Short mmCIF file of C-alpha atoms (C1' of nucleotides) in Angstrom, two decimals:
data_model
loop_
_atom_site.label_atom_id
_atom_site.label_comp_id
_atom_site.label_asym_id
_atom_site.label_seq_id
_atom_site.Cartn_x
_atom_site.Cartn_y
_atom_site.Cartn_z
CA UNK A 905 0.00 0.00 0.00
CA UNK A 906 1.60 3.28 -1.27
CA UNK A 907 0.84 6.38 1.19
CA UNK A 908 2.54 9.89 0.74
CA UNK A 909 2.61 13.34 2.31
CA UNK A 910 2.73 15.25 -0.83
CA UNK A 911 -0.40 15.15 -3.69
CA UNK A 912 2.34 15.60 -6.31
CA UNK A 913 4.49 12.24 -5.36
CA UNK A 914 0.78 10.45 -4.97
CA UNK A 915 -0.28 11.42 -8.58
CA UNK A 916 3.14 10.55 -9.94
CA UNK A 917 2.44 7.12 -8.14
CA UNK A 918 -0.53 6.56 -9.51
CA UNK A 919 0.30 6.87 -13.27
CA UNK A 920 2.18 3.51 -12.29
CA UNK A 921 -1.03 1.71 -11.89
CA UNK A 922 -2.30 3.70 -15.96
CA UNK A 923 -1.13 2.79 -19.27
CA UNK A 924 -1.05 6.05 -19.39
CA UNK A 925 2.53 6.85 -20.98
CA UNK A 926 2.31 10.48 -22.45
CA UNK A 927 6.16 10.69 -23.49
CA UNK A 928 6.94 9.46 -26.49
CA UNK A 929 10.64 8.65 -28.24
CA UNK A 930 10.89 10.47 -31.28
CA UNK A 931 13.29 8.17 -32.87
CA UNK A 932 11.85 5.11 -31.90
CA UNK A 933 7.98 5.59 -30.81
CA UNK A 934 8.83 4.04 -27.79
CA UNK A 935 6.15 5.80 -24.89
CA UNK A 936 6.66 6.66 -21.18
CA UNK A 937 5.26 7.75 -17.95
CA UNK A 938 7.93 10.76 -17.09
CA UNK A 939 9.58 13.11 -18.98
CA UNK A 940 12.59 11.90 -17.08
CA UNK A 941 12.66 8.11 -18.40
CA UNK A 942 12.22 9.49 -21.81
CA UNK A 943 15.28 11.68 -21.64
CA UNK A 944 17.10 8.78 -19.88
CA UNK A 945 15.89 6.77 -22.67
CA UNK A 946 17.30 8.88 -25.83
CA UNK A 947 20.18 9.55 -24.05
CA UNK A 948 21.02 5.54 -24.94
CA UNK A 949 19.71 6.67 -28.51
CA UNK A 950 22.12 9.90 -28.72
CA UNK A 951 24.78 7.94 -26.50
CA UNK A 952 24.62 10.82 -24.34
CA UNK A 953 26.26 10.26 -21.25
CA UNK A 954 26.05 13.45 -18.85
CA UNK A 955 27.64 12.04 -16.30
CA UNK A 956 31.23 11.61 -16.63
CA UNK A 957 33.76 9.61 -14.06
CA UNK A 958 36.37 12.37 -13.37
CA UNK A 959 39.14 9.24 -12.64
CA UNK A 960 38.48 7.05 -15.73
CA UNK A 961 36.81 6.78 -19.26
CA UNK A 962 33.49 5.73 -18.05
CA UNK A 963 30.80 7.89 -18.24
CA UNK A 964 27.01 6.96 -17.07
CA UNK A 965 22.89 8.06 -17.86
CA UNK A 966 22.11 9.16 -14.29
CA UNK A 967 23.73 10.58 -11.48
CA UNK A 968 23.30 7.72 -9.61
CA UNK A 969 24.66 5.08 -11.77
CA UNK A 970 28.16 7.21 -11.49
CA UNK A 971 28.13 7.45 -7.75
CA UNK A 972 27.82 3.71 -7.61
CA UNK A 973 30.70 3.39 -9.91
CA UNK A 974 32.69 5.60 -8.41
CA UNK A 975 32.20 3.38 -5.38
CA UNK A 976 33.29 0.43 -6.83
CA UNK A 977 36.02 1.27 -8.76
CA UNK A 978 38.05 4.64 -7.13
CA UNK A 979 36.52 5.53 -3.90
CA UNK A 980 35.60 1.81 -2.56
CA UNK A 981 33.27 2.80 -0.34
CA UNK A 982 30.65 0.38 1.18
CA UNK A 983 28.18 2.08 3.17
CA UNK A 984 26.23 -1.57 3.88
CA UNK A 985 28.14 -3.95 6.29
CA UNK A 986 27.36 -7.10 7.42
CA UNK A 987 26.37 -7.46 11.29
CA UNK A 988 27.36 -11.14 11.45
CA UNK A 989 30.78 -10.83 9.41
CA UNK A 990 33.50 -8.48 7.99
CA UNK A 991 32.09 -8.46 4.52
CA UNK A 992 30.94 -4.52 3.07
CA UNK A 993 29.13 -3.40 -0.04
CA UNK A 994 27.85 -0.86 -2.29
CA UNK A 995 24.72 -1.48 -2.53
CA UNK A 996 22.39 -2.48 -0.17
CA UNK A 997 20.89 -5.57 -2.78
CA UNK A 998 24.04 -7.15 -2.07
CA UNK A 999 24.45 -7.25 1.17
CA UNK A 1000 20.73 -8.26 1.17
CA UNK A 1001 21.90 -11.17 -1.14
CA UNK A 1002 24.97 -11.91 1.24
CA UNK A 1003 22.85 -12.45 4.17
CA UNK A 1004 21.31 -15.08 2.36
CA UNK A 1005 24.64 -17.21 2.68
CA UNK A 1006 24.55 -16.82 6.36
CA UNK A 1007 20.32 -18.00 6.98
CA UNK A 1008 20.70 -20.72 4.69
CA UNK A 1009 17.49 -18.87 2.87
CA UNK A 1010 16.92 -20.26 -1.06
CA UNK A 1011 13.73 -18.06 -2.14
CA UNK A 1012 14.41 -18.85 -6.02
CA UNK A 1013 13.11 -22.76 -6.23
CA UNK A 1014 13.51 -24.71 -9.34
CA UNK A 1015 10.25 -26.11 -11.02
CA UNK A 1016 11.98 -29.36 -12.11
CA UNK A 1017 13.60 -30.65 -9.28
CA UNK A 1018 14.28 -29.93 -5.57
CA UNK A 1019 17.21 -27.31 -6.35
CA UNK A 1020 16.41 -23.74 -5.15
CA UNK A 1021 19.10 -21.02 -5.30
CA UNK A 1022 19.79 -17.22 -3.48
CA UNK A 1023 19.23 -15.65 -6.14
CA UNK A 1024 17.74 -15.71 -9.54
CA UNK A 1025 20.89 -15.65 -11.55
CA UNK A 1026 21.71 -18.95 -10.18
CA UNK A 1027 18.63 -20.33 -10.94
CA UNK A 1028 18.51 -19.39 -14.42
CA UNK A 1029 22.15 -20.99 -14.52
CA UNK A 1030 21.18 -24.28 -13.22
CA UNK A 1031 18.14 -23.96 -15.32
CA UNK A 1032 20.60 -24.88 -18.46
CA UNK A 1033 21.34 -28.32 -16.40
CA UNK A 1034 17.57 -29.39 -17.39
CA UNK A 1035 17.33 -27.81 -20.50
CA UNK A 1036 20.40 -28.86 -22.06
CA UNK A 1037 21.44 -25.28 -23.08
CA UNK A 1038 25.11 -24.55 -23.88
CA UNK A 1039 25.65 -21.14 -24.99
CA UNK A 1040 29.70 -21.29 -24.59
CA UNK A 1041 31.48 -22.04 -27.36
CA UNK A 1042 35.00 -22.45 -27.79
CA UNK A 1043 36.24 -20.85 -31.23
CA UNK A 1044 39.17 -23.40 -31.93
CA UNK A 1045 37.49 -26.72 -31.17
CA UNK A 1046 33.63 -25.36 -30.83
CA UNK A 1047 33.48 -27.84 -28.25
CA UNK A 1048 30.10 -25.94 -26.40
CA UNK A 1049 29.96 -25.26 -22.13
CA UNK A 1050 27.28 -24.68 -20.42
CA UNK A 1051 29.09 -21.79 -18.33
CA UNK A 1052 31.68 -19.26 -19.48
CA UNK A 1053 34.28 -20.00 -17.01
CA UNK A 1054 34.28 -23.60 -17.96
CA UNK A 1055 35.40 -22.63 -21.33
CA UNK A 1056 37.73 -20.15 -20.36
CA UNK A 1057 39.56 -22.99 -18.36
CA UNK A 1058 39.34 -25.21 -21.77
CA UNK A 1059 40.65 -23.12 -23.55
CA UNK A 1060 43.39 -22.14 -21.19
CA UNK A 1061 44.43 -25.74 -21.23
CA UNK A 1062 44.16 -27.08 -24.76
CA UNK A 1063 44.57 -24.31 -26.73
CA UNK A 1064 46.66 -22.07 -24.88
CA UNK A 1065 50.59 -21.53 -24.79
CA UNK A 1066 52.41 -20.98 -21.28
CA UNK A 1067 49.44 -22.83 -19.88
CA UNK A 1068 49.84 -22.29 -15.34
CA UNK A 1069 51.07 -25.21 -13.66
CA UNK A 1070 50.63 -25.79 -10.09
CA UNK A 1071 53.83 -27.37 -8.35
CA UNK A 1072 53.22 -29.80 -5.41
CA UNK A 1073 55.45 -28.23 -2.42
CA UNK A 1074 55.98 -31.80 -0.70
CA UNK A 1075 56.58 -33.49 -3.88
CA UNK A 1076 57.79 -32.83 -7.69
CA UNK A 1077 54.35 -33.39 -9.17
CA UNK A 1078 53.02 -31.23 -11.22
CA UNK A 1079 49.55 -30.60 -11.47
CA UNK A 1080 47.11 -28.60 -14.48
CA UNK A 1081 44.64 -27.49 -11.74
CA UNK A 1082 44.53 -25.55 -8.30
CA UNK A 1083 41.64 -27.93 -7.37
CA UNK A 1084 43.26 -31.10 -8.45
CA UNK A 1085 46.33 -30.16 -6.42
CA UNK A 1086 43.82 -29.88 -3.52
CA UNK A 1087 43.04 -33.34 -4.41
CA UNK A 1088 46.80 -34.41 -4.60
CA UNK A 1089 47.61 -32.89 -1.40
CA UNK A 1090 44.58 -34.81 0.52
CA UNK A 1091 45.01 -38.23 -1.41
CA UNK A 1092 49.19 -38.76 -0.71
CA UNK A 1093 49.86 -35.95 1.99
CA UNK A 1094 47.60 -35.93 4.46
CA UNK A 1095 47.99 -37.71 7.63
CA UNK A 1096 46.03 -40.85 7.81
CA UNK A 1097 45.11 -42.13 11.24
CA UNK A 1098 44.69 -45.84 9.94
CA UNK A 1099 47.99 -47.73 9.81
CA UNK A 1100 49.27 -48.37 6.09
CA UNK A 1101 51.40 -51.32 5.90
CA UNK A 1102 54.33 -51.83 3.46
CA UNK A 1103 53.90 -54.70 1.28
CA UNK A 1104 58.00 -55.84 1.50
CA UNK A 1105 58.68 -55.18 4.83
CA UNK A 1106 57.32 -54.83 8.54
CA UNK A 1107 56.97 -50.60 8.01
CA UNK A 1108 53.97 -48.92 8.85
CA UNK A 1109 52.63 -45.10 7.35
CA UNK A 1110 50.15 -42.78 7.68
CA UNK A 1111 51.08 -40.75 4.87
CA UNK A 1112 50.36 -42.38 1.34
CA UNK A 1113 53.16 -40.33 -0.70
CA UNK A 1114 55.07 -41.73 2.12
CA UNK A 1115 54.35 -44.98 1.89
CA UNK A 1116 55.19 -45.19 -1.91
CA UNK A 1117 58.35 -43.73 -1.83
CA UNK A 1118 59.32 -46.37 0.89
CA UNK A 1119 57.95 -49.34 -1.41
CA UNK A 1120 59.99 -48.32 -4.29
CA UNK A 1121 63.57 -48.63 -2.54
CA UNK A 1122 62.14 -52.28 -2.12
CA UNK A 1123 61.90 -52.34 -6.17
CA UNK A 1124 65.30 -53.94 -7.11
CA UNK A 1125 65.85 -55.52 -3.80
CA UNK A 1126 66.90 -59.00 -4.25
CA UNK A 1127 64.95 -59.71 -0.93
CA UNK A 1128 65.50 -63.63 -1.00
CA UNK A 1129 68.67 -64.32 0.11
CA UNK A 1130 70.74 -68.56 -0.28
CA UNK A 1131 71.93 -69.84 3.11
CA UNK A 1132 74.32 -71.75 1.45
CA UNK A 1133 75.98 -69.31 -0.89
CA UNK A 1134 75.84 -65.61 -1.88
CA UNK A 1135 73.32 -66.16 -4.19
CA UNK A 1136 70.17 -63.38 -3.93
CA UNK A 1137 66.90 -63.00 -5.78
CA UNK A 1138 63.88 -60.77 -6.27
CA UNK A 1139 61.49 -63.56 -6.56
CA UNK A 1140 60.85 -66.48 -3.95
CA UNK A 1141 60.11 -68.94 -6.63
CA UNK A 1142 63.31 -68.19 -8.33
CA UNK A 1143 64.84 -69.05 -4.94
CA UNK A 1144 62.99 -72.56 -4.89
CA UNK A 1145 64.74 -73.28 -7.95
CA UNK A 1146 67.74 -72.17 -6.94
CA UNK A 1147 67.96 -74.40 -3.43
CA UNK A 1148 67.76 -77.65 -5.81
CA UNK A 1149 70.97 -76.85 -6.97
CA UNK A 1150 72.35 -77.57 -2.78
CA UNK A 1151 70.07 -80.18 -2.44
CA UNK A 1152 70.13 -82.38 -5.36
CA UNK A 1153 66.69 -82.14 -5.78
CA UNK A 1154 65.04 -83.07 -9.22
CA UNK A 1155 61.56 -83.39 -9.05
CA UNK A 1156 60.63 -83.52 -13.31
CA UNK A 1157 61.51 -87.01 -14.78
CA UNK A 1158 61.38 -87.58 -18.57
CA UNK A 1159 58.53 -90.08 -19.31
CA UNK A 1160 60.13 -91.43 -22.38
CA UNK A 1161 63.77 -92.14 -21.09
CA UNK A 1162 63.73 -91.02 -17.34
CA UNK A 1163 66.27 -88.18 -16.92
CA UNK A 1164 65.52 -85.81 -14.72
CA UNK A 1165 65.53 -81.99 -14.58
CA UNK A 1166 65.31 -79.26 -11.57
CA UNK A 1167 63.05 -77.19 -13.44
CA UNK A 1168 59.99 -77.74 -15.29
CA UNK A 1169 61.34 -75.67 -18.43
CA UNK A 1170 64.37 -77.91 -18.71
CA UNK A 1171 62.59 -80.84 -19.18
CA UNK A 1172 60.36 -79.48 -21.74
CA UNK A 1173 63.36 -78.30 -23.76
CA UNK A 1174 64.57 -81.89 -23.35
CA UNK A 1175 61.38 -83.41 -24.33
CA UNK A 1176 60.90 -81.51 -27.58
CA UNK A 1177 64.71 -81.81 -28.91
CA UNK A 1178 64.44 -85.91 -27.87
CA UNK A 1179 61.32 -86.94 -28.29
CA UNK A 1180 59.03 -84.94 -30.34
CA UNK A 1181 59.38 -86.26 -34.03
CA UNK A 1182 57.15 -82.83 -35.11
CA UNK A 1183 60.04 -80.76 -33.63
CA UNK A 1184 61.66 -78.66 -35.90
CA UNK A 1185 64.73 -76.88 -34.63
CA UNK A 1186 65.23 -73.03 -34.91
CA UNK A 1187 68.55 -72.48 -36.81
CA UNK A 1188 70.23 -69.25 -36.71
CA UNK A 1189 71.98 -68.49 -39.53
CA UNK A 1190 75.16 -66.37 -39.81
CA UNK A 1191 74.51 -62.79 -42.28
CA UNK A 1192 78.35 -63.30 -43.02
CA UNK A 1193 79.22 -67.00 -44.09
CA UNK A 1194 75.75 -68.35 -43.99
CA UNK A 1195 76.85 -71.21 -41.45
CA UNK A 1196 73.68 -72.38 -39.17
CA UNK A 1197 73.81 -72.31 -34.99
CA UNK A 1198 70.72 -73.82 -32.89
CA UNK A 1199 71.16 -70.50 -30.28
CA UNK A 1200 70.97 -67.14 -31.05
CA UNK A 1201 74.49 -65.69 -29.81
CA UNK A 1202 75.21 -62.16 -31.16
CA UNK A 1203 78.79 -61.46 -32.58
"C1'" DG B 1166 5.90 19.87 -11.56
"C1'" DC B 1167 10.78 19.21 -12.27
"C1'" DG B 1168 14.97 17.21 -11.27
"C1'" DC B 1169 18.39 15.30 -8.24
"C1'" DA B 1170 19.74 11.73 -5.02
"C1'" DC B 1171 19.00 7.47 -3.49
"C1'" DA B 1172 16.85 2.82 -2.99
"C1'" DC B 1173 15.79 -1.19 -5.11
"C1'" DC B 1174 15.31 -4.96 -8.56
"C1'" DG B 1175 17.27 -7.49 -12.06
"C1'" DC B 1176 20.70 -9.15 -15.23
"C1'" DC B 1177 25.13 -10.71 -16.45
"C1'" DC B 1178 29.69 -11.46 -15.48
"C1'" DT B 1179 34.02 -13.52 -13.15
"C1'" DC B 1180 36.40 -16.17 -9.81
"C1'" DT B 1181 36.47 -20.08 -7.00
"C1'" DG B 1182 36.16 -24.77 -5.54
"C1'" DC B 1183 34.03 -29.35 -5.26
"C1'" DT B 1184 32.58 -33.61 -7.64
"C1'" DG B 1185 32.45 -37.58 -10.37
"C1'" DG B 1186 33.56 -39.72 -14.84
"C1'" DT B 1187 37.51 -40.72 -17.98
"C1'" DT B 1188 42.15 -41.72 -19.28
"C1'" DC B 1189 46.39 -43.79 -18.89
"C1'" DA B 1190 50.50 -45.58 -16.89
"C1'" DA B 1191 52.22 -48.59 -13.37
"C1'" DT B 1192 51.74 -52.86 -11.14
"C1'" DA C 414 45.20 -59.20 -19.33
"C1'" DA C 415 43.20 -57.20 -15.35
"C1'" DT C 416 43.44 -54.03 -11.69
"C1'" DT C 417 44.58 -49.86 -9.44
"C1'" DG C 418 45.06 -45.17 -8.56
"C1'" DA C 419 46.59 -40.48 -9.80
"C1'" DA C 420 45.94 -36.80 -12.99
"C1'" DC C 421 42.85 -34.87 -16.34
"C1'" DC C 422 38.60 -32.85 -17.45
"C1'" DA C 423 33.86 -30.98 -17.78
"C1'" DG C 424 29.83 -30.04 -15.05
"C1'" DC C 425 27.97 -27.41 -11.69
"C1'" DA C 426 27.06 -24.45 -7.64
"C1'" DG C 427 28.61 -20.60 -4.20
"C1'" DA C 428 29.87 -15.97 -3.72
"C1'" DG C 429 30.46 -11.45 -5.05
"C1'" DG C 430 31.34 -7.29 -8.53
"C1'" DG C 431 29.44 -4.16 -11.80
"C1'" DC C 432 25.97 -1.87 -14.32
"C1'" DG C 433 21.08 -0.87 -16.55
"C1'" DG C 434 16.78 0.58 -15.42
"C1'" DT C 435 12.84 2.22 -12.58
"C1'" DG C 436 10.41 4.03 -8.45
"C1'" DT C 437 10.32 7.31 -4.56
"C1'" DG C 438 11.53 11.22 -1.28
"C1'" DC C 439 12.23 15.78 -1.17
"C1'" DG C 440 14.24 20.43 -2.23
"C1'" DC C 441 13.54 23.97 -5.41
#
DNA sequence: GCGCACACCGCCCTCTGCTGGTTCAAT
DNA sequence: AATTGAACCAGCAGAGGGCGGTGTGCGC
């Protein structure tokens, strides 16, 4: 309900409720209520600007609209401060908008599902997320985003040169995104209360980056050591093999003339070169005098 | 009644950061 | 060959800056 002192603002209020739009745009037919908005409104015609920033290039329609820029960009003063934080603005919209982030209050609800937003921008945006729109496209690839700063970051990173890189300071990793970094850090360098065990040896971690390092100065360990002789391996079943040649122990017997072999492989080899009448030996033959050799030895 | 100053709404933009799917190299 | 896990990547939402436009209070 609209009350005023003065008959004059009351009458001006009323022509809001009219169609009544006496002022008319010369150049474009365009009507309106107040001799003011039609001014305002060739001005944009004209490109008449009255009001010009005394610190920069910009100039402005109203009065107002320079004050406010003046306020963000040279003076920085924000009359409109927060009561529940240190945050300031220029205009009192957006500090009515920032409040919103400390109630938890979504007015702007989304027909299609249960998504509701501060403000109306946002909604629109998510909006796209149902509708499928992508306005963004990238000119080199014309690969299409559904937000702007999605394809500024493609492009950055596929099509730019000197592309940012975001160095790991407990590690030399390298990593394309701020954010993925983040995930970097909290993946292999963030303490872990749960143990994590080495896989070689008896060592325990609670830092993942850590616990890889450690693992790889296991990598050419020859962990499996002979009792009887200075013999060392990497792999236990290599080992196994190995302690036949103390013991004597030949477990693979020929079927066809019972000689026996420490390893399976051997007696195959045997087998095949004996007793297979399909076997047909691989002969090497020398580049240089053509003479043949049943291994391949290299000069 | 006019015009200035200010309040207010709305629109669009950028920057930021999280998330989950994909890719690819190491195991 | 299959599995694993770290980096890559696009999608998406949160927060805030900046400006266009309109309505209102009030001095002249």
């Amino acid at each position: 309900m609209y009350t005023s002192s003065r008959i004059s603002s009351f009458n001006r209020h009323m022509k809001i409720h009219t169609a009544e739009k006496p002022h008319m745009c010369h150049l474009c037919l365009k009507a309106f209520r107040t001799v003011t908005l039609l001014r305002n409104h060739v001005n944009t015609h004209t490109g008449t600007r009255p009001y010009k920033c005394g610190d920069c290039d910009m100039a402005f329609v109203t009065s107002g609209e320079l004050v406010r820029h003046r306020r963000y960009k040279h003076t920085h003063e924000k009359p409109f401060k927060c009561s529940m934080c240190k945050y300031a603005s220029v205009e009192a919209s957006k500090l009515k908008r920032h409040i919103r982030s400390h109630t938890g209050e979504r007015p702007f609800q989304c027909l299609l599902c249960s998504y509701a937003s501060k403000d109306t921008y946002k909604l629109k945006r998510h909006m796209r997320t149902h509708s499928g729109e992508k306005p963004y496209e990238c000119h080199v690839c014309h690969a299409r985003f559904t937000q702007s700063g999605t394809m500024k970051i493609h492009i950055l990173q596929k099509h730019s040169e000197n592309v940012p890189k975001y160095q790991c300071p407990h590690c030399d990793t390298i990593i394309a995104r701020k954010s993925d970094l983040r995930v970097h850090l909290s993946n292999l360098h963030t303490y872990k209360a749960m143990e994590m065990k080495c896989h070689y040896c008896s060592s325990v971690f609670h830092e993942r980056y850590a616990l890889i390092q450690h693992q790889k100065t296991h990598k050419n360990e020859k962990r499996f050591k002979c009792e009887h002789c200075s013999y060392a391996c990497k792999q236990e079943r290599h080992m196994t093999v190995h302690i036949r040649t103390h013991t004597g122990e030949k477990p693979f017997t020929c079927l066809s003339c019972n000689k026996c072999f420490r390893q399976k492989q051997l007696l195959n080899v045997h087998f095949k070169k004996y007793h297979d009448t399909n076997f047909i030996p691989t002969v090497y033959e020398c580049p240089k005098c053509g003479k043949g050799f049943s291994r391949w030895a290299p000069y």
